PDB file of C-alpha atoms in Angstrom:
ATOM      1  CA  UNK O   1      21.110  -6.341  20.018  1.00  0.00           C
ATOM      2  CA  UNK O   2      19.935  -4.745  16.894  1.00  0.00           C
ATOM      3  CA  UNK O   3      22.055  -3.926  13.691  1.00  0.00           C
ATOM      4  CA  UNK O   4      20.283  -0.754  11.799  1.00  0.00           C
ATOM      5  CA  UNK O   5      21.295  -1.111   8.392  1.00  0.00           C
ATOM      6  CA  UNK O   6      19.163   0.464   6.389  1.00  0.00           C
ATOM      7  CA  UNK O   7      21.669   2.005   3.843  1.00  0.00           C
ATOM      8  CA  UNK O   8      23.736  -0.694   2.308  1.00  0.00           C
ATOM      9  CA  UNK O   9      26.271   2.108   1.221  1.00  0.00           C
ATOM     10  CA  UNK O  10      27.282   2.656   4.876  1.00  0.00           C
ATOM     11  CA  UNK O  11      26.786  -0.935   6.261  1.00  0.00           C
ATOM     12  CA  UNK O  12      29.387  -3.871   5.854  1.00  0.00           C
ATOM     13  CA  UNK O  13      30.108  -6.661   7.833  1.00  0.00           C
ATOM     14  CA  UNK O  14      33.259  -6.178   9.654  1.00  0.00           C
ATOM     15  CA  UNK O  15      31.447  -3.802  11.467  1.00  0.00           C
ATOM     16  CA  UNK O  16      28.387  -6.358  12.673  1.00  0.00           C
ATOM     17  CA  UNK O  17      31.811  -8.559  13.942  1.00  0.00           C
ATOM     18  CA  UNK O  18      33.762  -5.969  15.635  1.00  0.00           C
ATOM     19  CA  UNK O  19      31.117  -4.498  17.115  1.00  0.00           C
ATOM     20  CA  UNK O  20      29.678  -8.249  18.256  1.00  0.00           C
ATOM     21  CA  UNK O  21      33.273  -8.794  18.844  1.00  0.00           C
ATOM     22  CA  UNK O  22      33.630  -5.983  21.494  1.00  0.00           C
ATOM     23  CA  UNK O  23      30.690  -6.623  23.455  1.00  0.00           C
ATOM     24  CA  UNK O  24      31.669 -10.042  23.807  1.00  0.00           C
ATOM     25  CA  UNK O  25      34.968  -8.869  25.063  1.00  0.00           C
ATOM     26  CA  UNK O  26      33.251  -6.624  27.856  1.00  0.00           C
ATOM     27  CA  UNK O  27      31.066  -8.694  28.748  1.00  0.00           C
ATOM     28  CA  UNK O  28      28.154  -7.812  27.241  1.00  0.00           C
ATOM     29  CA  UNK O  29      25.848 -10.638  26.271  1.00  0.00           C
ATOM     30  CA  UNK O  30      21.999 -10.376  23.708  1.00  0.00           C
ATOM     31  CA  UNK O  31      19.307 -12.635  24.339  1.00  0.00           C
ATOM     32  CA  UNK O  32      18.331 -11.901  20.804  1.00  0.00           C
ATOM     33  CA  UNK O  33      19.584 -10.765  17.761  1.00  0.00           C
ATOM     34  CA  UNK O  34      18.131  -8.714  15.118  1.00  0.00           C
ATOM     35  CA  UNK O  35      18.449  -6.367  12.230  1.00  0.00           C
ATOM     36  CA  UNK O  36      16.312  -4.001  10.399  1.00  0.00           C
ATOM     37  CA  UNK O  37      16.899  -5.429   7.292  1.00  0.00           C
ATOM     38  CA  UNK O  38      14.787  -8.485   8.691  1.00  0.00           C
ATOM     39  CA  UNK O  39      11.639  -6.005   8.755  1.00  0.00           C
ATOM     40  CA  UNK O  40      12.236  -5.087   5.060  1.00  0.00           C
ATOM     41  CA  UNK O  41       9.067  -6.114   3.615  1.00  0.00           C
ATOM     42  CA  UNK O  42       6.664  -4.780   6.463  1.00  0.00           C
ATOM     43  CA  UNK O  43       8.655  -1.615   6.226  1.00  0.00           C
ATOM     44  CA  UNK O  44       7.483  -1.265   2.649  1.00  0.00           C
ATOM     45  CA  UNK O  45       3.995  -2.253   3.234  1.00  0.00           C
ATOM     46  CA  UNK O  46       3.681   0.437   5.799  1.00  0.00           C
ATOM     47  CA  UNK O  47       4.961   3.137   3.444  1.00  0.00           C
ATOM     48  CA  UNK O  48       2.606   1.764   0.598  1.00  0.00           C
ATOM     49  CA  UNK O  49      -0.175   2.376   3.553  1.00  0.00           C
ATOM     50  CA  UNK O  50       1.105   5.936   4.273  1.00  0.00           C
ATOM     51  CA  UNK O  51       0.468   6.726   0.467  1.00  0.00           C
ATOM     52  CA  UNK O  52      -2.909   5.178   0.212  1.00  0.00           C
ATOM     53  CA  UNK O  53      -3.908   6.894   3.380  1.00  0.00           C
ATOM     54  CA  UNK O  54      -2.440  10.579   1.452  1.00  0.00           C
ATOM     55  CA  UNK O  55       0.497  10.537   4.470  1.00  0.00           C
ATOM     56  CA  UNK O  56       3.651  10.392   2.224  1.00  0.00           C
ATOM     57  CA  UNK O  57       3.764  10.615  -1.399  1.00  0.00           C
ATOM     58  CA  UNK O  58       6.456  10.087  -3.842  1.00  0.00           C
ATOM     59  CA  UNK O  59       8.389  12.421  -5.396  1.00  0.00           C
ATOM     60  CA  UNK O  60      10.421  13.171  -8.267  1.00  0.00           C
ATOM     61  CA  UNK O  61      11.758  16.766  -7.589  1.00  0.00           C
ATOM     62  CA  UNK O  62      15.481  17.092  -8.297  1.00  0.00           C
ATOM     63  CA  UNK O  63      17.448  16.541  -5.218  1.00  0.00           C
ATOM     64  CA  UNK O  64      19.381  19.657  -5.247  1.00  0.00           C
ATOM     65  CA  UNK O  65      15.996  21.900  -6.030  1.00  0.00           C
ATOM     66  CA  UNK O  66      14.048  19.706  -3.101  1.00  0.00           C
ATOM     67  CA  UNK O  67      16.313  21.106  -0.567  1.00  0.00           C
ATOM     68  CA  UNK O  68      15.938  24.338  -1.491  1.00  0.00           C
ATOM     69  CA  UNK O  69      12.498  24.062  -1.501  1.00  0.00           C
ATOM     70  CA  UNK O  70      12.593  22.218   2.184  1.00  0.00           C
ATOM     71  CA  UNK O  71      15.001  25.282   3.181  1.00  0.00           C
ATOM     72  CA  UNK O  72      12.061  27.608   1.940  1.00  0.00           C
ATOM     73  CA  UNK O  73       9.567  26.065   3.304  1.00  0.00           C
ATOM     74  CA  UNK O  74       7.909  25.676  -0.874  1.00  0.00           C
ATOM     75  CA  UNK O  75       5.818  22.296  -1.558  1.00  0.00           C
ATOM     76  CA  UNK O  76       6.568  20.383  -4.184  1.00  0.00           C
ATOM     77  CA  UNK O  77       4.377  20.093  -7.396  1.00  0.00           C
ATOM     78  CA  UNK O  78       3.944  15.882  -6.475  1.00  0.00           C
ATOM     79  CA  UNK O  79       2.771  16.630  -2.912  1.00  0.00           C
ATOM     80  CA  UNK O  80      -0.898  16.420  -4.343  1.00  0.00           C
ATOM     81  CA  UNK O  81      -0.338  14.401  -7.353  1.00  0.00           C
ATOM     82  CA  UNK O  82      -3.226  12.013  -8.436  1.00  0.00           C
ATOM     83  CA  UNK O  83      -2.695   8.728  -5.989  1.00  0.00           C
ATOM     84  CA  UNK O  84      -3.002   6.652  -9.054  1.00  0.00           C
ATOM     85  CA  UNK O  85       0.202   8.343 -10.284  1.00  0.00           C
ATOM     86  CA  UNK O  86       1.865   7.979  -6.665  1.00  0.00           C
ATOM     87  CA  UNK O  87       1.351   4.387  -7.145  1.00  0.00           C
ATOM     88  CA  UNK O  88       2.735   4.001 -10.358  1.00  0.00           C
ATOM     89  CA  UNK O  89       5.611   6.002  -9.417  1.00  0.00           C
ATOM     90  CA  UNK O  90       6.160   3.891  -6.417  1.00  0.00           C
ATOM     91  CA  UNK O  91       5.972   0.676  -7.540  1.00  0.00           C
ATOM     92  CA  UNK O  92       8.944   2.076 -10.409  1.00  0.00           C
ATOM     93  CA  UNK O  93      11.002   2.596  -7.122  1.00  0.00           C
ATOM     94  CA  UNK O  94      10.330  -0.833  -5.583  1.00  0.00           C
ATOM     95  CA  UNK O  95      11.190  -1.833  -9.501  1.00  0.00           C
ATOM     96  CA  UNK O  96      13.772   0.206  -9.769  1.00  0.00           C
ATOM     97  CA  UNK O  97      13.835   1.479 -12.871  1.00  0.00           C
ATOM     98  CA  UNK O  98      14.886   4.565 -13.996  1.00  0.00           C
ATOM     99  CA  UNK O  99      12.162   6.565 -13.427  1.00  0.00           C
ATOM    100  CA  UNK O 100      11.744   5.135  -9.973  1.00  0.00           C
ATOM    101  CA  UNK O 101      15.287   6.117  -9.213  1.00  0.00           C
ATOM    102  CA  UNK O 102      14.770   9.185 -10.047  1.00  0.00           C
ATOM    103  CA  UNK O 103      12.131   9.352  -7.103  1.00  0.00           C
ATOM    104  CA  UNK O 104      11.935   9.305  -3.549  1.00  0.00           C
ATOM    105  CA  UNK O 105       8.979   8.987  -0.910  1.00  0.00           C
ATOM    106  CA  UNK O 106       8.515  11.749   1.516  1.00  0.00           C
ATOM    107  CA  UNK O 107       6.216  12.271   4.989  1.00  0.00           C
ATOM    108  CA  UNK O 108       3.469  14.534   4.376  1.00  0.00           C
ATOM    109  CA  UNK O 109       3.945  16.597   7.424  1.00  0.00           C
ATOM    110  CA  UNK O 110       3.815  20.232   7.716  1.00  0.00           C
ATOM    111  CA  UNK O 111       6.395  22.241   5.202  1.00  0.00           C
ATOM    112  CA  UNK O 112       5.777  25.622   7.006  1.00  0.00           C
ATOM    113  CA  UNK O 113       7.084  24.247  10.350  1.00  0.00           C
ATOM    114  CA  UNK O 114       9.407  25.481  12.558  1.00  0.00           C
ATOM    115  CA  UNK O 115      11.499  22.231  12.996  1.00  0.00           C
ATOM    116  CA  UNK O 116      12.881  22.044   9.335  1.00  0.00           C
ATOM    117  CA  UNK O 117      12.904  18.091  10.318  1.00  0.00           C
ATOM    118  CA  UNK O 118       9.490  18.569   9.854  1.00  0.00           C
ATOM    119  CA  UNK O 119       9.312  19.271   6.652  1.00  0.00           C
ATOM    120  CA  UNK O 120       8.080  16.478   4.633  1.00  0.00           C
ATOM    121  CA  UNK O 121      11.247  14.196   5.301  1.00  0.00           C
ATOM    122  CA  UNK O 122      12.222  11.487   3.153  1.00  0.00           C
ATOM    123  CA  UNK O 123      11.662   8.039   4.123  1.00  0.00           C
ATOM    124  CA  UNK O 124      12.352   5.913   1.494  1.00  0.00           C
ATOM    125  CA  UNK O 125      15.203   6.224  -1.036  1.00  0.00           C
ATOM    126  CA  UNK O 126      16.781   3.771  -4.156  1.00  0.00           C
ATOM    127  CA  UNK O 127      19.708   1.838  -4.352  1.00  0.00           C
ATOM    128  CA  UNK O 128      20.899  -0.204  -6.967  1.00  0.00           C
ATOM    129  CA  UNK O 129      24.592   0.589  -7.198  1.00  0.00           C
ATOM    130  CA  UNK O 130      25.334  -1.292  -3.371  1.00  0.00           C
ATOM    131  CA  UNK O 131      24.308  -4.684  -2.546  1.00  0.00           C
ATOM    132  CA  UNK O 132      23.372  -4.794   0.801  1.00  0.00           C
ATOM    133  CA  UNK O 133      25.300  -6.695   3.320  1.00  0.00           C
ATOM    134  CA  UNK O 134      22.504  -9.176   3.521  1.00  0.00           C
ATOM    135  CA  UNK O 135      20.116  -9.348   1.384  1.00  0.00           C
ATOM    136  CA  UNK O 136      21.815  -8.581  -1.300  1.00  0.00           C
ATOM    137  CA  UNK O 137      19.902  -7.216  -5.058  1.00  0.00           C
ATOM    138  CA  UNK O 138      16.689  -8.046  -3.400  1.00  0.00           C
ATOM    139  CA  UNK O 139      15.503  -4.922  -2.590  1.00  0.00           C
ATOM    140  CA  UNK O 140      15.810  -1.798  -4.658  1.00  0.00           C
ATOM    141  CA  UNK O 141      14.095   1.192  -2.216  1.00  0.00           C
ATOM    142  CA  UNK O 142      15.308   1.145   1.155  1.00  0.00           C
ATOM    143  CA  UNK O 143      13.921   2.903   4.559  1.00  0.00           C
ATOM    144  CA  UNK O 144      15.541   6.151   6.126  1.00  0.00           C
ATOM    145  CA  UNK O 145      16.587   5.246   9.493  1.00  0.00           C
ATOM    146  CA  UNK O 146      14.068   7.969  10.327  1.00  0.00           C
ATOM    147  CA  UNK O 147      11.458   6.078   9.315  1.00  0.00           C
ATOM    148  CA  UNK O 148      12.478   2.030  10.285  1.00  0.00           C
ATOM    149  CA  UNK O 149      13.510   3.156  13.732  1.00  0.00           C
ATOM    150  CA  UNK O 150      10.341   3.755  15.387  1.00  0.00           C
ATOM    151  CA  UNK O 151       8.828   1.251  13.442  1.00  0.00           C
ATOM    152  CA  UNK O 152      10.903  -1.494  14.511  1.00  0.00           C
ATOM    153  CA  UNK O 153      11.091  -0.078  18.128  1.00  0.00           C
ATOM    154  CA  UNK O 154       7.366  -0.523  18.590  1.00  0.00           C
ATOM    155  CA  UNK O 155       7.157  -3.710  17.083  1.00  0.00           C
ATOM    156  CA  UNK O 156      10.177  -5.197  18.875  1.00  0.00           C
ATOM    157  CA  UNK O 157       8.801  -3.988  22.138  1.00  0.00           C
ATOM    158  CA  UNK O 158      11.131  -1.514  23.078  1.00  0.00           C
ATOM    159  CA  UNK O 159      10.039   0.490  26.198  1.00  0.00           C
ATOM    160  CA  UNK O 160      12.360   3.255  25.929  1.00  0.00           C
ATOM    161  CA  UNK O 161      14.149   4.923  22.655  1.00  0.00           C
ATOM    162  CA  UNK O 162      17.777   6.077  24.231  1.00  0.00           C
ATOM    163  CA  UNK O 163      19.392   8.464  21.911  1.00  0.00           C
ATOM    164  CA  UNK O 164      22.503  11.220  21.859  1.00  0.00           C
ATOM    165  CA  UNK O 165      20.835  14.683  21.926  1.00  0.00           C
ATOM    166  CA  UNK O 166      21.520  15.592  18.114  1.00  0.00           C
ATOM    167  CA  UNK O 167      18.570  13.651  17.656  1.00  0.00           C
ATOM    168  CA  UNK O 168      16.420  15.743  19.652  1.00  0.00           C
ATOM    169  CA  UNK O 169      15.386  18.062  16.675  1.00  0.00           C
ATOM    170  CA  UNK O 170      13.621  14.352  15.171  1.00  0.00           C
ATOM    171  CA  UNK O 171      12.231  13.476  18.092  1.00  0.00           C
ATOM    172  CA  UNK O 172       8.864  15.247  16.960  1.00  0.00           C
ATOM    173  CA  UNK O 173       9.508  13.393  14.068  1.00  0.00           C
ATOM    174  CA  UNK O 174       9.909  10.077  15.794  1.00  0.00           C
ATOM    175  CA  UNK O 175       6.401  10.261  17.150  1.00  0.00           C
ATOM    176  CA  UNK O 176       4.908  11.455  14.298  1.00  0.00           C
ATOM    177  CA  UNK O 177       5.817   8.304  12.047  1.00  0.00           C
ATOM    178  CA  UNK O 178       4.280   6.155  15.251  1.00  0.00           C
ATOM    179  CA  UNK O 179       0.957   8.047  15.379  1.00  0.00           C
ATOM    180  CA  UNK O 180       0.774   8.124  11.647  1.00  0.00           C
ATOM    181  CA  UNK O 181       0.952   3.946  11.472  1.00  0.00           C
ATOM    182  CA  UNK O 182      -0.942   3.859  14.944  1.00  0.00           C
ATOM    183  CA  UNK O 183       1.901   1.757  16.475  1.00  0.00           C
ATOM    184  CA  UNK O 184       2.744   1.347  20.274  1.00  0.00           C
ATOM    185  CA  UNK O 185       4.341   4.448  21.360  1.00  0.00           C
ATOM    186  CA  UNK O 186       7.982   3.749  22.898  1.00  0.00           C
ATOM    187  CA  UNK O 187       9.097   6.586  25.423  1.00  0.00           C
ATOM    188  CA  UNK O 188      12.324   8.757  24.242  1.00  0.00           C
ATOM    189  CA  UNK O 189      15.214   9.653  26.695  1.00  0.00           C
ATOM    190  CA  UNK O 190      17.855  11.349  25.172  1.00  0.00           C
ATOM    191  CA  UNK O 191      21.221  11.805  26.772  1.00  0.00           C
ATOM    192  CA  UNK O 192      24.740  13.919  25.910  1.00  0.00           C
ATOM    193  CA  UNK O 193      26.889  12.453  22.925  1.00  0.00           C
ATOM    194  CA  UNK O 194      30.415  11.249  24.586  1.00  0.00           C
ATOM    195  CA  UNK O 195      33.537  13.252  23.114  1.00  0.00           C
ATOM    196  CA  UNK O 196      36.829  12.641  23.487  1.00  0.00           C
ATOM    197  CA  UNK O 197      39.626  15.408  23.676  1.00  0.00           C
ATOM    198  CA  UNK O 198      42.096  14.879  20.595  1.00  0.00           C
ATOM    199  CA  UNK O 199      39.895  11.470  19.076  1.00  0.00           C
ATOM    200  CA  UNK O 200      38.057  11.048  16.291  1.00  0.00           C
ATOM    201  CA  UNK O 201      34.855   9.224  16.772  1.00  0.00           C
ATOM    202  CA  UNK O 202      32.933   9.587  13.791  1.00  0.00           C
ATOM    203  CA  UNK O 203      32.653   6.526  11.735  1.00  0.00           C
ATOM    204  CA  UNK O 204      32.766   8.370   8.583  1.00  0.00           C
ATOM    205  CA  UNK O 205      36.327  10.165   9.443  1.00  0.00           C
ATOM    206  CA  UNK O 206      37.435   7.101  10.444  1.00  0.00           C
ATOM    207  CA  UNK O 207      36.770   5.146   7.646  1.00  0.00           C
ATOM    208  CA  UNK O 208      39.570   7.395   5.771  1.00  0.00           C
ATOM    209  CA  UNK O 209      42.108   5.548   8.396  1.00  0.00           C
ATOM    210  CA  UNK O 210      40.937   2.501   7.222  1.00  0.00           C
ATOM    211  CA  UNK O 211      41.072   3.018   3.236  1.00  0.00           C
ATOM    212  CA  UNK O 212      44.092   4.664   3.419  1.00  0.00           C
ATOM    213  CA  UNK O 213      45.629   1.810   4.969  1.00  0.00           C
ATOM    214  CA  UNK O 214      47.044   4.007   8.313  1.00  0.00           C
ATOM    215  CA  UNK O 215      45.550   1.440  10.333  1.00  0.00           C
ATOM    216  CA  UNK O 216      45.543  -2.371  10.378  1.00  0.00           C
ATOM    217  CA  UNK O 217      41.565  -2.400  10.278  1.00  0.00           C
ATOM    218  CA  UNK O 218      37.977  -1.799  12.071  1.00  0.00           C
ATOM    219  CA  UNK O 219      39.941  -3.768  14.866  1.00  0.00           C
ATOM    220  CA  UNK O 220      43.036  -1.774  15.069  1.00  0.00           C
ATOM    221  CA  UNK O 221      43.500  -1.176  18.990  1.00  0.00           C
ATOM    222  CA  UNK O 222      44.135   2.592  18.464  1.00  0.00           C
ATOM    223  CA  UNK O 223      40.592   2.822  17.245  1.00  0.00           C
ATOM    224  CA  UNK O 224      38.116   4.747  19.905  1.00  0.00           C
TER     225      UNK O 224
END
């Protein structure tokens, strides 16, 4: 059982006991528990190795402009900055000061391509305004889930990656973050997402029920 919680914005802890909470009530029962967040630190020295190697690079493009540029298919001016510069600006993220928030790492992959996930994705963002759930003020850049999946998938031993089909677009992507760190290559199998006539499933809309006070909690039995 694995928790990804790379953003601390969109991770508390009721939902690590709910979600522990239901499996226990089915049935279900881990051998092992783990969470991304326990990977932190390898996670950042793999990026750091990306940059040396001139596969990512950091940049400080406004985000708004940046997606207009991804849209377009136009590379940013800090694609081929100086490495010594990429450095500086990277360790300013891990800092986080306020240049380094101003910045954000990004895949050097192919920003003509086809499959817009492609093009030069983000991987590693700031966050100083949300302590995360467990580890608190330590860490100032976090992973994408884009790029601490496959990372901790290969590590952990996973054989097979089994994910809804609106990931299928970042599959490409998937294998392109293990081939770039050399890692064990896992084996996707995607599948259908599950709807439900007349139910809200995402956890973002239903977070509103939960604010708003419409429902008793995370645990409410009317949840889906």
């Amino acid at each position: 059982l694995r928790f990804d919680d790379t953003n601390p914005q969109k991770e508390k802890e009721e939902y690590v006991e709910n979600i522990m909470a239901d499996l226990k009530r089915v049935g279900i029962h881990h051998h092992m528990l783990t969470h991304t967040s326990d990977y932190f630190d390898l996670i950042l020295k793999y990026g750091e190795q990306m940059i040396k190697e001139g596969k990512a690079y950091v940049d400080n493009t406004p985000v708004l402009q940046m997606r207009e540029w991804r849209m377009n298919g136009v590379e940013s001016p800090s694609r081929n900055a100086p490495l010594a510069d990429q450095l500086r600006l990277w360790q300013a993220m891990i800092d986080g000061t306020p240049e380094g928030l101003e910045c954000c790492v990004r895949a050097k992959i192919d920003m003509q391509a086809k499959n817009k996930c492609m093009r030069d994705p983000t991987i590693f963002r700031c966050n100083v305004g949300t302590p995360h759930h467990r580890t608190g003020n330590k860490y100032k850049c976090y992973p994408t889930y884009d790029f601490a999946c496959p990372i901790v998938d290969s590590i952990e031993g996973v054989t097979h990656t089994l994910r809804t089909n609106e990931y299928r677009d970042r599959n490409e992507q998937y294998y392109w973050m293990i081939d770039a760190l050399g890692l064990r290559k896992p084996c996707i199998r995607d599948y259908s997402r599950l709807n439900f006539v007349y139910t809200v499933l995402s956890k973002r809309k239903l977070q509103w029920f939960v604010d708003t006070k419409r429902v008793e909690g995370w645990n409410d039995p009317r949840f889906p």
